[in-house]
Amino acid sequence: MLCYAIIAEDAPDTLAARRSARPAHLERLQALRTEGRLLLAGPHPALDCEDPGDAGFTGSLIVACFDSLEAAREWAATDPYVAAGVYASVSVKPLRKVLP
């Protein structure tokens, strides 16, 4: 199984949609974690702080393992944030994990 970086950029003014879709988004990430395939995941705050409040987020990064690049792309394409219009773009790139 190979690792992939899923790099998403948020569309403007989608904080409400992000908040609404978050439980379903986290549920999918938790499933990857339970399967031992999630290396890390998190949003990019719009401000340089832990909680940007109403400034929201500019995107997300997920690093996880999948059987193939196509499988990673399919997983990313079905994310609840995609369905809710939160993400303006999503790219999936192979990642060679070196450290830790």
Short mmCIF file of N, CA, C and O in Angstrom, two decimals:
data_model
loop_
_atom_site.label_atom_id
_atom_site.label_comp_id
_atom_site.label_asym_id
_atom_site.label_seq_id
_atom_site.Cartn_x
_atom_site.Cartn_y
_atom_site.Cartn_z
N MET A 1 0.85 -1.18 0.00
CA MET A 1 0.00 0.00 0.00
C MET A 1 0.89 1.24 0.00
O MET A 1 1.87 1.30 0.73
N LEU A 2 0.55 2.21 -0.82
CA LEU A 2 1.34 3.42 -0.97
C LEU A 2 0.65 4.60 -0.28
O LEU A 2 -0.56 4.58 -0.06
N CYS A 3 1.43 5.63 0.02
CA CYS A 3 0.89 6.82 0.67
C CYS A 3 0.64 7.92 -0.35
O CYS A 3 1.37 8.02 -1.34
N TYR A 4 -0.35 8.73 -0.07
CA TYR A 4 -0.73 9.82 -0.96
C TYR A 4 -1.07 11.05 -0.13
O TYR A 4 -1.64 10.94 0.95
N ALA A 5 -0.71 12.22 -0.67
CA ALA A 5 -1.08 13.50 -0.07
C ALA A 5 -2.30 14.02 -0.81
O ALA A 5 -2.27 14.14 -2.05
N ILE A 6 -3.34 14.28 -0.08
CA ILE A 6 -4.56 14.87 -0.64
C ILE A 6 -4.56 16.32 -0.19
O ILE A 6 -4.65 16.60 1.02
N ILE A 7 -4.42 17.22 -1.15
CA ILE A 7 -4.25 18.65 -0.86
C ILE A 7 -5.47 19.38 -1.43
O ILE A 7 -5.69 19.37 -2.64
N ALA A 8 -6.25 19.97 -0.55
CA ALA A 8 -7.49 20.63 -0.97
C ALA A 8 -7.43 22.12 -0.66
O ALA A 8 -6.91 22.52 0.38
N GLU A 9 -7.97 22.90 -1.56
CA GLU A 9 -8.10 24.35 -1.38
C GLU A 9 -9.58 24.67 -1.25
O GLU A 9 -10.39 24.24 -2.07
N ASP A 10 -9.92 25.44 -0.21
CA ASP A 10 -11.32 25.82 0.00
C ASP A 10 -11.77 26.89 -0.99
O ASP A 10 -10.99 27.76 -1.37
N ALA A 11 -13.03 26.81 -1.37
CA ALA A 11 -13.67 27.88 -2.13
C ALA A 11 -13.94 29.04 -1.16
O ALA A 11 -14.02 28.83 0.06
N PRO A 12 -14.07 30.25 -1.66
CA PRO A 12 -14.36 31.39 -0.78
C PRO A 12 -15.72 31.24 -0.08
O PRO A 12 -16.65 30.65 -0.63
N ASP A 13 -15.80 31.76 1.11
CA ASP A 13 -17.06 31.85 1.86
C ASP A 13 -17.77 30.51 2.05
O ASP A 13 -18.98 30.41 1.87
N THR A 14 -17.01 29.48 2.43
CA THR A 14 -17.61 28.16 2.61
C THR A 14 -17.52 27.65 4.05
O THR A 14 -17.71 26.46 4.29
N LEU A 15 -17.27 28.55 4.99
CA LEU A 15 -17.12 28.12 6.38
C LEU A 15 -18.40 27.44 6.90
O LEU A 15 -18.32 26.40 7.56
N ALA A 16 -19.56 27.98 6.59
CA ALA A 16 -20.81 27.37 7.06
C ALA A 16 -20.98 25.97 6.46
O ALA A 16 -21.38 25.03 7.17
N ALA A 17 -20.67 25.81 5.20
CA ALA A 17 -20.76 24.49 4.56
C ALA A 17 -19.74 23.53 5.16
O ALA A 17 -20.04 22.35 5.37
N ARG A 18 -18.56 24.03 5.47
CA ARG A 18 -17.52 23.20 6.10
C ARG A 18 -18.01 22.71 7.46
O ARG A 18 -17.88 21.53 7.78
N ARG A 19 -18.56 23.61 8.25
CA ARG A 19 -19.05 23.23 9.58
C ARG A 19 -20.16 22.19 9.48
O ARG A 19 -20.22 21.25 10.27
N SER A 20 -21.04 22.36 8.51
CA SER A 20 -22.16 21.44 8.34
C SER A 20 -21.70 20.05 7.91
O SER A 20 -22.23 19.04 8.37
N ALA A 21 -20.71 19.98 7.02
CA ALA A 21 -20.25 18.69 6.49
C ALA A 21 -19.17 18.04 7.36
O ALA A 21 -18.80 16.89 7.13
N ARG A 22 -18.69 18.75 8.36
CA ARG A 22 -17.56 18.26 9.17
C ARG A 22 -17.80 16.90 9.82
O ARG A 22 -16.92 16.04 9.78
N PRO A 23 -18.96 16.63 10.44
CA PRO A 23 -19.13 15.31 11.07
C PRO A 23 -18.96 14.15 10.08
O PRO A 23 -18.29 13.16 10.39
N ALA A 24 -19.51 14.27 8.90
CA ALA A 24 -19.37 13.21 7.90
C ALA A 24 -17.93 13.11 7.40
O ALA A 24 -17.42 12.01 7.16
N HIS A 25 -17.28 14.25 7.24
CA HIS A 25 -15.87 14.28 6.82
C HIS A 25 -15.00 13.57 7.87
O HIS A 25 -14.18 12.71 7.52
N LEU A 26 -15.20 13.88 9.14
CA LEU A 26 -14.43 13.26 10.21
C LEU A 26 -14.71 11.77 10.33
O LEU A 26 -13.81 10.98 10.66
N GLU A 27 -15.93 11.37 10.05
CA GLU A 27 -16.29 9.95 10.10
C GLU A 27 -15.48 9.15 9.08
O GLU A 27 -14.97 8.07 9.38
N ARG A 28 -15.30 9.69 7.88
CA ARG A 28 -14.50 9.01 6.86
C ARG A 28 -13.03 8.95 7.27
O ARG A 28 -12.36 7.95 7.05
N LEU A 29 -12.54 10.04 7.85
CA LEU A 29 -11.15 10.04 8.31
C LEU A 29 -10.95 9.03 9.44
O LEU A 29 -9.93 8.34 9.49
N GLN A 30 -11.92 8.94 10.32
CA GLN A 30 -11.83 7.99 11.43
C GLN A 30 -11.81 6.56 10.90
O GLN A 30 -11.08 5.71 11.43
N ALA A 31 -12.54 6.28 9.83
CA ALA A 31 -12.53 4.94 9.23
C ALA A 31 -11.13 4.62 8.71
O ALA A 31 -10.63 3.50 8.91
N LEU A 32 -10.48 5.58 8.05
CA LEU A 32 -9.10 5.37 7.59
C LEU A 32 -8.18 5.11 8.78
O LEU A 32 -7.30 4.25 8.73
N ARG A 33 -8.38 5.88 9.84
CA ARG A 33 -7.54 5.73 11.05
C ARG A 33 -7.72 4.34 11.66
O ARG A 33 -6.75 3.68 12.03
N THR A 34 -8.96 3.89 11.77
CA THR A 34 -9.26 2.57 12.32
C THR A 34 -8.59 1.48 11.50
O THR A 34 -8.11 0.48 12.05
N GLU A 35 -8.53 1.67 10.19
CA GLU A 35 -7.90 0.71 9.29
C GLU A 35 -6.37 0.83 9.29
O GLU A 35 -5.69 0.07 8.61
N GLY A 36 -5.82 1.80 10.04
CA GLY A 36 -4.39 1.99 10.10
C GLY A 36 -3.80 2.64 8.85
O GLY A 36 -2.60 2.53 8.60
N ARG A 37 -4.62 3.36 8.08
CA ARG A 37 -4.17 3.94 6.81
C ARG A 37 -3.99 5.45 6.87
O ARG A 37 -3.46 6.04 5.94
N LEU A 38 -4.41 6.10 7.94
CA LEU A 38 -4.31 7.56 8.05
C LEU A 38 -3.01 7.94 8.76
O LEU A 38 -2.76 7.51 9.88
N LEU A 39 -2.19 8.75 8.09
CA LEU A 39 -0.95 9.22 8.70
C LEU A 39 -1.14 10.56 9.37
O LEU A 39 -0.60 10.81 10.45
N LEU A 40 -1.88 11.46 8.73
CA LEU A 40 -2.22 12.75 9.34
C LEU A 40 -3.32 13.42 8.54
O LEU A 40 -3.53 13.10 7.37
N ALA A 41 -4.01 14.32 9.20
CA ALA A 41 -5.08 15.07 8.55
C ALA A 41 -5.35 16.33 9.34
O ALA A 41 -5.26 16.33 10.57
N GLY A 42 -5.66 17.39 8.62
CA GLY A 42 -6.02 18.63 9.30
C GLY A 42 -6.26 19.77 8.33
O GLY A 42 -5.83 19.71 7.17
N PRO A 43 -6.95 20.80 8.82
CA PRO A 43 -7.23 21.96 7.98
C PRO A 43 -6.11 22.99 8.07
O PRO A 43 -5.29 22.97 8.98
N HIS A 44 -6.10 23.89 7.10
CA HIS A 44 -5.17 25.03 7.09
C HIS A 44 -5.94 26.25 7.59
O HIS A 44 -6.79 26.79 6.85
N PRO A 45 -5.70 26.71 8.82
CA PRO A 45 -6.39 27.91 9.31
C PRO A 45 -6.06 29.13 8.47
O PRO A 45 -4.93 29.29 8.00
N ALA A 46 -7.04 29.98 8.28
CA ALA A 46 -6.85 31.22 7.51
C ALA A 46 -5.96 32.21 8.26
O ALA A 46 -5.37 33.09 7.65
N LEU A 47 -5.88 32.07 9.57
CA LEU A 47 -5.01 32.90 10.40
C LEU A 47 -3.97 32.01 11.08
O LEU A 47 -4.19 30.81 11.25
N ASP A 48 -2.87 32.59 11.47
CA ASP A 48 -1.79 31.85 12.11
C ASP A 48 -2.13 31.61 13.58
O ASP A 48 -1.55 32.22 14.48
N CYS A 49 -3.08 30.69 13.79
CA CYS A 49 -3.50 30.35 15.15
C CYS A 49 -4.24 29.02 15.11
O CYS A 49 -4.63 28.54 14.04
N GLU A 50 -4.43 28.44 16.27
CA GLU A 50 -5.12 27.16 16.39
C GLU A 50 -6.58 27.25 15.96
O GLU A 50 -7.09 26.39 15.26
N ASP A 51 -7.28 28.29 16.42
CA ASP A 51 -8.70 28.45 16.09
C ASP A 51 -8.90 29.80 15.41
O ASP A 51 -8.93 30.84 16.07
N PRO A 52 -9.09 29.81 14.09
CA PRO A 52 -9.24 31.07 13.38
C PRO A 52 -10.63 31.69 13.47
O PRO A 52 -10.86 32.75 12.90
N GLY A 53 -11.53 31.04 14.20
CA GLY A 53 -12.88 31.59 14.36
C GLY A 53 -13.56 31.80 13.02
O GLY A 53 -13.50 30.95 12.13
N ASP A 54 -14.19 32.95 12.86
CA ASP A 54 -14.95 33.23 11.64
C ASP A 54 -14.07 33.45 10.40
O ASP A 54 -14.59 33.49 9.29
N ALA A 55 -12.75 33.57 10.59
CA ALA A 55 -11.86 33.68 9.43
C ALA A 55 -11.82 32.35 8.67
O ALA A 55 -11.56 32.32 7.47
N GLY A 56 -12.08 31.26 9.39
CA GLY A 56 -12.20 29.96 8.75
C GLY A 56 -10.89 29.35 8.31
O GLY A 56 -9.84 29.55 8.92
N PHE A 57 -10.97 28.60 7.23
CA PHE A 57 -9.85 27.79 6.76
C PHE A 57 -9.65 28.01 5.26
O PHE A 57 -10.54 28.45 4.56
N THR A 58 -8.45 27.69 4.81
CA THR A 58 -8.14 27.86 3.39
C THR A 58 -8.03 26.53 2.66
O THR A 58 -7.87 26.52 1.44
N GLY A 59 -8.11 25.44 3.38
CA GLY A 59 -8.02 24.13 2.75
C GLY A 59 -7.69 23.06 3.77
O GLY A 59 -7.78 23.29 4.98
N SER A 60 -7.29 21.90 3.26
CA SER A 60 -6.99 20.76 4.13
C SER A 60 -5.86 19.93 3.54
O SER A 60 -5.63 19.95 2.32
N LEU A 61 -5.20 19.17 4.42
CA LEU A 61 -4.20 18.20 4.00
C LEU A 61 -4.52 16.87 4.66
O LEU A 61 -4.77 16.81 5.87
N ILE A 62 -4.55 15.83 3.85
CA ILE A 62 -4.74 14.47 4.34
C ILE A 62 -3.62 13.64 3.76
O ILE A 62 -3.35 13.71 2.56
N VAL A 63 -2.94 12.87 4.60
CA VAL A 63 -1.94 11.92 4.13
C VAL A 63 -2.40 10.55 4.59
O VAL A 63 -2.56 10.30 5.78
N ALA A 64 -2.65 9.68 3.61
CA ALA A 64 -3.18 8.36 3.91
C ALA A 64 -2.68 7.35 2.89
O ALA A 64 -2.17 7.72 1.83
N CYS A 65 -2.85 6.09 3.21
CA CYS A 65 -2.40 5.01 2.34
C CYS A 65 -3.58 4.38 1.60
O CYS A 65 -4.64 4.17 2.19
N PHE A 66 -3.35 4.12 0.33
CA PHE A 66 -4.35 3.51 -0.54
C PHE A 66 -3.66 2.49 -1.43
O PHE A 66 -2.44 2.50 -1.57
N ASP A 67 -4.44 1.65 -2.09
CA ASP A 67 -3.87 0.63 -2.97
C ASP A 67 -3.28 1.22 -4.24
O ASP A 67 -2.41 0.61 -4.85
N SER A 68 -3.77 2.39 -4.64
CA SER A 68 -3.30 3.00 -5.89
C SER A 68 -3.64 4.49 -5.91
O SER A 68 -4.46 4.96 -5.11
N LEU A 69 -3.03 5.20 -6.84
CA LEU A 69 -3.34 6.61 -7.03
C LEU A 69 -4.81 6.78 -7.39
O LEU A 69 -5.49 7.68 -6.88
N GLU A 70 -5.32 5.91 -8.23
CA GLU A 70 -6.73 5.99 -8.63
C GLU A 70 -7.64 5.79 -7.42
O GLU A 70 -8.65 6.49 -7.26
N ALA A 71 -7.31 4.85 -6.53
CA ALA A 71 -8.12 4.63 -5.33
C ALA A 71 -8.09 5.86 -4.43
O ALA A 71 -9.12 6.24 -3.85
N ALA A 72 -6.94 6.50 -4.31
CA ALA A 72 -6.83 7.72 -3.50
C ALA A 72 -7.66 8.84 -4.12
O ALA A 72 -8.36 9.57 -3.41
N ARG A 73 -7.60 8.97 -5.44
CA ARG A 73 -8.40 10.01 -6.13
C ARG A 73 -9.89 9.76 -5.95
O ARG A 73 -10.66 10.69 -5.73
N GLU A 74 -10.31 8.51 -6.07
CA GLU A 74 -11.73 8.17 -5.89
C GLU A 74 -12.18 8.49 -4.47
O GLU A 74 -13.27 9.03 -4.27
N TRP A 75 -11.36 8.15 -3.49
CA TRP A 75 -11.70 8.44 -2.10
C TRP A 75 -11.84 9.95 -1.90
O TRP A 75 -12.81 10.43 -1.31
N ALA A 76 -10.88 10.71 -2.42
CA ALA A 76 -10.91 12.16 -2.26
C ALA A 76 -12.12 12.78 -2.95
O ALA A 76 -12.73 13.72 -2.44
N ALA A 77 -12.49 12.25 -4.10
CA ALA A 77 -13.62 12.80 -4.86
C ALA A 77 -14.96 12.61 -4.17
O ALA A 77 -15.91 13.34 -4.44
N THR A 78 -15.03 11.64 -3.26
CA THR A 78 -16.29 11.38 -2.56
C THR A 78 -16.33 11.97 -1.16
O THR A 78 -17.21 11.63 -0.37
N ASP A 79 -15.38 12.85 -0.85
CA ASP A 79 -15.36 13.48 0.47
C ASP A 79 -16.59 14.38 0.63
O ASP A 79 -17.01 15.05 -0.31
N PRO A 80 -17.19 14.39 1.82
CA PRO A 80 -18.33 15.26 2.07
C PRO A 80 -18.05 16.74 1.81
O PRO A 80 -18.96 17.49 1.44
N TYR A 81 -16.82 17.18 1.99
CA TYR A 81 -16.50 18.57 1.70
C TYR A 81 -16.59 18.86 0.20
O TYR A 81 -16.94 19.96 -0.20
N VAL A 82 -16.27 17.89 -0.62
CA VAL A 82 -16.43 18.03 -2.07
C VAL A 82 -17.91 18.17 -2.39
O VAL A 82 -18.34 19.08 -3.12
N ALA A 83 -18.72 17.27 -1.86
CA ALA A 83 -20.17 17.28 -2.12
C ALA A 83 -20.82 18.57 -1.64
O ALA A 83 -21.75 19.07 -2.27
N ALA A 84 -20.30 19.14 -0.55
CA ALA A 84 -20.87 20.37 0.02
C ALA A 84 -20.35 21.63 -0.67
O ALA A 84 -20.76 22.74 -0.32
N GLY A 85 -19.41 21.49 -1.60
CA GLY A 85 -18.86 22.65 -2.29
C GLY A 85 -17.81 23.40 -1.50
O GLY A 85 -17.46 24.53 -1.85
N VAL A 86 -17.29 22.80 -0.44
CA VAL A 86 -16.26 23.45 0.38
C VAL A 86 -14.96 23.56 -0.42
O VAL A 86 -14.34 24.61 -0.46
N TYR A 87 -14.57 22.47 -1.05
CA TYR A 87 -13.30 22.45 -1.77
C TYR A 87 -13.48 23.00 -3.19
O TYR A 87 -14.30 22.52 -3.96
N ALA A 88 -12.66 23.99 -3.53
CA ALA A 88 -12.62 24.52 -4.90
C ALA A 88 -11.77 23.62 -5.78
O ALA A 88 -12.02 23.49 -6.97
N SER A 89 -10.74 23.01 -5.17
CA SER A 89 -9.87 22.10 -5.92
C SER A 89 -9.26 21.08 -4.99
O SER A 89 -9.09 21.34 -3.79
N VAL A 90 -8.97 19.92 -5.54
CA VAL A 90 -8.34 18.85 -4.79
C VAL A 90 -7.29 18.21 -5.69
O VAL A 90 -7.58 17.86 -6.83
N SER A 91 -6.07 18.09 -5.17
CA SER A 91 -5.05 17.36 -5.90
C SER A 91 -4.58 16.19 -5.05
O SER A 91 -4.57 16.27 -3.81
N VAL A 92 -4.23 15.11 -5.70
CA VAL A 92 -3.76 13.91 -5.02
C VAL A 92 -2.41 13.56 -5.62
O VAL A 92 -2.28 13.42 -6.83
N LYS A 93 -1.42 13.45 -4.75
CA LYS A 93 -0.06 13.17 -5.20
C LYS A 93 0.54 12.02 -4.43
O LYS A 93 0.33 11.91 -3.21
N PRO A 94 1.28 11.15 -5.11
CA PRO A 94 1.99 10.11 -4.38
C PRO A 94 2.98 10.74 -3.39
O PRO A 94 3.54 11.82 -3.66
N LEU A 95 3.17 10.08 -2.28
CA LEU A 95 4.07 10.58 -1.24
C LEU A 95 4.98 9.44 -0.81
O LEU A 95 4.50 8.38 -0.45
N ARG A 96 6.25 9.67 -0.84
CA ARG A 96 7.21 8.70 -0.32
C ARG A 96 7.55 9.10 1.11
O ARG A 96 8.27 10.07 1.34
N LYS A 97 7.00 8.38 2.06
CA LYS A 97 7.22 8.69 3.47
C LYS A 97 8.65 8.33 3.85
O LYS A 97 9.08 7.20 3.69
N VAL A 98 9.38 9.31 4.37
CA VAL A 98 10.76 9.10 4.80
C VAL A 98 10.86 9.15 6.32
O VAL A 98 11.44 8.29 6.94
N LEU A 99 10.27 10.18 6.91
CA LEU A 99 10.32 10.35 8.36
C LEU A 99 8.94 10.71 8.88
O LEU A 99 8.19 11.36 8.18
N PRO A 100 8.59 10.46 10.07
CA PRO A 100 9.26 9.55 10.99
C PRO A 100 9.04 8.12 10.56
O PRO A 100 8.12 7.77 9.91
#
